[in-house]
Tab-separated table of C-alpha atoms in Angstrom:
chain	number	residue	atom	x	y	z
A	47	UNK	CA	43.983	112.761	-9.582
A	48	UNK	CA	42.656	111.240	-6.373
A	49	UNK	CA	41.024	113.683	-3.984
A	50	UNK	CA	42.889	112.420	-0.925
A	51	UNK	CA	46.024	110.344	-1.340
A	52	UNK	CA	47.847	108.220	1.166
A	53	UNK	CA	50.549	105.620	0.837
A	54	UNK	CA	48.825	102.317	1.581
A	55	UNK	CA	51.877	100.874	3.341
A	56	UNK	CA	52.465	98.894	5.338
A	57	UNK	CA	54.696	101.251	7.244
A	58	UNK	CA	56.724	99.240	9.721
A	59	UNK	CA	58.436	100.939	12.654
A	60	UNK	CA	60.080	99.484	15.772
A	61	UNK	CA	58.455	99.987	19.144
A	62	UNK	CA	59.422	103.332	20.636
A	63	UNK	CA	60.177	104.957	17.276
A	64	UNK	CA	58.372	107.842	15.580
A	65	UNK	CA	55.869	106.879	12.910
A	66	UNK	CA	55.261	109.473	10.194
A	67	UNK	CA	52.095	109.249	8.120
A	68	UNK	CA	51.409	111.512	5.173
A	69	UNK	CA	48.402	112.667	3.207
A	70	UNK	CA	47.918	114.991	0.245
A	71	UNK	CA	44.660	116.438	-1.004
A	72	UNK	CA	43.626	117.995	-4.282
A	73	UNK	CA	40.784	120.352	-3.376
A	74	UNK	CA	42.215	123.734	-2.377
A	75	UNK	CA	38.895	124.678	-0.780
A	76	UNK	CA	39.399	122.008	1.886
A	77	UNK	CA	39.422	123.609	5.307
A	78	UNK	CA	39.317	120.861	7.903
A	79	UNK	CA	41.529	117.819	8.215
A	80	UNK	CA	41.189	114.739	10.340
A	81	UNK	CA	43.104	111.636	11.251
A	82	UNK	CA	41.173	108.525	12.146
A	83	UNK	CA	42.499	105.225	13.379
A	84	UNK	CA	40.779	102.081	12.171
A	85	UNK	CA	41.458	98.643	13.543
A	86	UNK	CA	40.589	95.734	11.306
A	87	UNK	CA	36.834	95.189	11.172
A	88	UNK	CA	36.134	98.231	13.347
A	89	UNK	CA	34.880	101.732	12.708
A	90	UNK	CA	37.056	104.836	12.305
A	91	UNK	CA	38.036	106.461	15.588
A	92	UNK	CA	38.894	110.162	15.592
A	93	UNK	CA	42.443	110.866	16.744
A	94	UNK	CA	43.205	114.401	15.650
A	95	UNK	CA	41.660	117.327	13.842
A	96	UNK	CA	43.547	120.326	12.479
A	97	UNK	CA	42.272	123.454	10.807
A	98	UNK	CA	45.191	125.905	10.686
A	99	UNK	CA	48.652	125.729	9.184
A	100	UNK	CA	51.309	124.468	11.548
A	101	UNK	CA	51.474	121.797	14.208
A	102	UNK	CA	48.913	120.559	16.699
A	103	UNK	CA	49.974	118.225	19.475
A	104	UNK	CA	47.871	115.898	21.590
A	105	UNK	CA	49.779	113.474	23.756
A	106	UNK	CA	51.916	111.239	21.555
A	107	UNK	CA	50.242	112.530	18.392
A	108	UNK	CA	51.179	115.585	16.345
A	109	UNK	CA	49.255	116.679	13.274
A	110	UNK	CA	50.937	118.989	10.787
A	111	UNK	CA	49.175	121.003	8.108
A	112	UNK	CA	50.559	122.908	5.142
A	113	UNK	CA	47.716	124.287	3.051
A	114	UNK	CA	50.024	125.838	0.456
A	115	UNK	CA	51.450	122.389	-0.285
A	116	UNK	CA	48.081	120.683	0.295
A	117	UNK	CA	49.722	118.331	2.714
A	118	UNK	CA	48.802	117.004	6.131
A	119	UNK	CA	50.749	114.570	8.256
A	120	UNK	CA	50.504	112.669	11.517
A	121	UNK	CA	53.444	111.873	13.747
A	122	UNK	CA	53.139	109.214	16.415
A	123	UNK	CA	55.895	109.385	19.012
A	124	UNK	CA	56.973	106.434	21.143
A	125	UNK	CA	55.024	104.041	18.897
A	126	UNK	CA	53.440	101.080	20.652
A	127	UNK	CA	52.287	97.736	19.225
A	128	UNK	CA	48.745	98.841	20.077
A	129	UNK	CA	49.164	101.666	17.544
A	130	UNK	CA	49.220	99.059	14.773
A	131	UNK	CA	46.177	99.920	12.674
A	132	UNK	CA	45.165	101.681	9.486
A	133	UNK	CA	45.273	105.466	9.699
A	134	UNK	CA	42.742	107.312	7.604
A	135	UNK	CA	43.127	110.890	6.453
A	136	UNK	CA	39.848	112.751	5.889
A	137	UNK	CA	39.198	116.253	4.600
A	138	UNK	CA	36.166	118.447	4.213
A	139	UNK	CA	35.279	121.895	3.001
A	140	UNK	CA	33.897	123.206	6.305
A	141	UNK	CA	30.852	124.380	4.369
A	142	UNK	CA	27.825	122.852	2.753
A	143	UNK	CA	27.170	119.399	4.152
A	144	UNK	CA	30.608	118.919	5.655
A	145	UNK	CA	30.942	115.473	4.145
A	146	UNK	CA	34.272	113.790	4.579
A	147	UNK	CA	36.448	112.662	1.727
A	148	UNK	CA	38.674	109.837	2.915
A	149	UNK	CA	41.972	108.555	1.693
A	150	UNK	CA	42.554	104.837	1.343
A	151	UNK	CA	44.511	104.759	4.587
A	152	UNK	CA	48.034	103.809	5.590
A	153	UNK	CA	48.564	100.540	7.420
A	154	UNK	CA	50.984	100.969	10.322
A	155	UNK	CA	52.757	98.030	11.931
A	156	UNK	CA	54.666	98.657	15.137
A	157	UNK	CA	57.115	95.868	15.755
A	158	UNK	CA	57.719	94.790	19.365
B	207	UNK	CA	30.669	109.256	27.040
B	208	UNK	CA	27.920	109.587	24.404
B	209	UNK	CA	28.379	107.445	21.335
B	210	UNK	CA	26.705	106.553	18.065
B	211	UNK	CA	25.103	103.124	18.110
B	212	UNK	CA	24.095	100.927	15.175
B	213	UNK	CA	22.011	97.811	14.784
B	214	UNK	CA	22.340	95.116	13.723
B	215	UNK	CA	26.068	94.529	13.858
B	216	UNK	CA	25.804	91.996	11.047
B	217	UNK	CA	23.011	91.511	8.528
B	218	UNK	CA	22.884	88.715	6.001
B	219	UNK	CA	20.309	89.011	3.242
B	220	UNK	CA	19.529	87.528	-0.118
B	221	UNK	CA	19.891	89.495	-3.320
B	222	UNK	CA	16.748	91.441	-4.099
B	223	UNK	CA	15.608	91.703	-0.490
B	224	UNK	CA	15.069	94.940	1.378
B	225	UNK	CA	17.202	95.796	4.387
B	226	UNK	CA	16.988	98.559	6.961
B	227	UNK	CA	20.071	99.578	8.879
B	228	UNK	CA	19.483	101.491	12.077
B	229	UNK	CA	21.502	104.144	13.823
B	230	UNK	CA	21.043	106.174	16.983
B	231	UNK	CA	23.205	109.301	16.667
B	232	UNK	CA	24.588	111.160	19.657
B	233	UNK	CA	21.551	112.785	21.244
B	234	UNK	CA	22.231	116.497	20.735
B	235	UNK	CA	23.854	116.158	17.314
B	236	UNK	CA	22.140	117.758	14.343
B	237	UNK	CA	23.939	116.393	11.280
B	238	UNK	CA	23.804	112.756	10.295
B	239	UNK	CA	25.703	110.765	7.708
B	240	UNK	CA	25.936	107.347	6.182
B	241	UNK	CA	29.218	106.047	4.781
B	242	UNK	CA	30.107	102.657	3.464
B	243	UNK	CA	33.346	100.727	3.206
B	244	UNK	CA	33.658	97.792	0.855
B	245	UNK	CA	36.173	95.280	2.189
B	246	UNK	CA	39.712	96.470	1.522
B	247	UNK	CA	38.583	99.810	0.098
B	248	UNK	CA	38.255	103.334	1.385
B	249	UNK	CA	35.393	104.791	3.360
B	250	UNK	CA	32.926	106.424	0.945
B	251	UNK	CA	30.307	109.080	1.627
B	252	UNK	CA	26.733	108.086	0.830
B	253	UNK	CA	24.409	110.738	2.194
B	254	UNK	CA	24.092	113.577	4.660
B	255	UNK	CA	20.917	114.541	6.506
B	256	UNK	CA	20.043	117.723	8.313
B	257	UNK	CA	16.780	119.270	9.489
B	258	UNK	CA	14.816	116.215	8.368
B	259	UNK	CA	15.965	116.255	4.804
B	260	UNK	CA	18.805	115.039	2.633
B	261	UNK	CA	21.376	117.772	2.219
B	262	UNK	CA	23.714	115.909	-0.101
B	263	UNK	CA	24.017	112.473	-1.652
B	264	UNK	CA	26.739	110.774	-3.632
B	265	UNK	CA	26.493	108.967	-6.943
B	266	UNK	CA	26.349	105.707	-5.013
B	267	UNK	CA	23.123	106.773	-3.316
B	268	UNK	CA	20.742	105.903	-6.136
B	269	UNK	CA	16.998	105.248	-6.092
B	270	UNK	CA	17.527	101.957	-4.262
B	271	UNK	CA	18.639	103.861	-1.163
B	272	UNK	CA	16.607	106.005	1.181
B	273	UNK	CA	17.112	107.532	4.608
B	274	UNK	CA	14.664	108.483	7.283
B	275	UNK	CA	14.560	109.879	10.774
B	276	UNK	CA	11.317	108.252	11.927
B	277	UNK	CA	11.486	109.662	15.455
B	278	UNK	CA	13.679	111.876	17.577
B	279	UNK	CA	16.419	109.341	18.021
B	280	UNK	CA	16.690	106.854	15.139
B	281	UNK	CA	18.243	107.413	11.732
B	282	UNK	CA	17.769	104.646	9.187
B	283	UNK	CA	19.213	103.617	5.854
B	284	UNK	CA	17.012	101.467	3.651
B	285	UNK	CA	18.190	99.521	0.632
B	286	UNK	CA	15.124	98.428	-1.331
B	287	UNK	CA	16.484	95.653	-3.504
B	288	UNK	CA	19.942	94.595	-2.446
B	289	UNK	CA	22.646	93.643	-4.908
B	290	UNK	CA	25.762	91.582	-4.356
B	291	UNK	CA	27.846	94.755	-4.663
B	292	UNK	CA	26.011	96.310	-1.703
B	293	UNK	CA	27.972	93.992	0.572
B	294	UNK	CA	30.023	96.318	2.759
B	295	UNK	CA	30.375	97.874	6.193
B	296	UNK	CA	27.918	100.707	6.635
B	297	UNK	CA	28.847	103.405	9.108
B	298	UNK	CA	26.577	106.015	10.573
B	299	UNK	CA	28.165	109.246	11.790
B	300	UNK	CA	26.904	112.373	13.477
B	301	UNK	CA	28.110	115.909	13.997
B	302	UNK	CA	27.072	118.431	16.614
B	303	UNK	CA	26.461	121.755	14.887
B	304	UNK	CA	27.283	123.754	11.791
B	305	UNK	CA	30.427	125.135	13.436
B	306	UNK	CA	31.764	121.812	14.670
B	307	UNK	CA	33.548	119.786	12.020
B	308	UNK	CA	34.294	116.550	13.817
B	309	UNK	CA	32.161	113.540	12.955
B	310	UNK	CA	31.770	110.591	15.285
B	311	UNK	CA	31.276	107.167	13.815
B	312	UNK	CA	29.172	104.281	15.011
B	313	UNK	CA	30.540	100.722	15.161
B	314	UNK	CA	29.075	99.848	11.774
B	315	UNK	CA	26.781	97.225	10.307
B	316	UNK	CA	28.354	94.551	8.180
B	317	UNK	CA	25.933	93.803	5.336
B	318	UNK	CA	26.427	90.563	3.452
B	319	UNK	CA	24.306	90.023	0.347
B	320	UNK	CA	24.217	86.451	-0.933
């Protein structure tokens, strides 16, 4: 079983729609969860972090966490063509060295 | 806004040569990391560094790899004898303190081994 799983996509949504990206993780000790955006050939850029069950909103982005189901998601409202990128889910244990375990990423295409 | 910087942006080397990848973490950060991403694959943890010593390393980080913080600002990754399979993007990241969990990534160094 992969430690962090994401659907590789591509996920195609029309401009202005809501994009929903999902991630599951296997390690129940995981405590911190992150969404990064990565444009082709560029480095990961932190979008959201979430540590507690429930929703966390920041502008057009909402992260959702359900630790019982070992599931974290990212919603992007009013999707723009500039949101087209690969979205990486990362988790860590919030202890020890705090290394990230990344998923393979979901490629999002927002169609104008 | 403070950011992690990395040099060079692209390094081409021949198999068997040594390379040093350089990173300048955000100035008041205490935890440093190297990750790599082979083209088309996921970002993989290599090593973490805190208080001038390695705190954890992955299976990838074998004896060919080493890290160093030679002064108060630079953080380097050395690959002693490069292999074709070392070709990848190498990202440096840093984190502020033990109670902050967010890591900030540098722009990366693309290493091409021929």
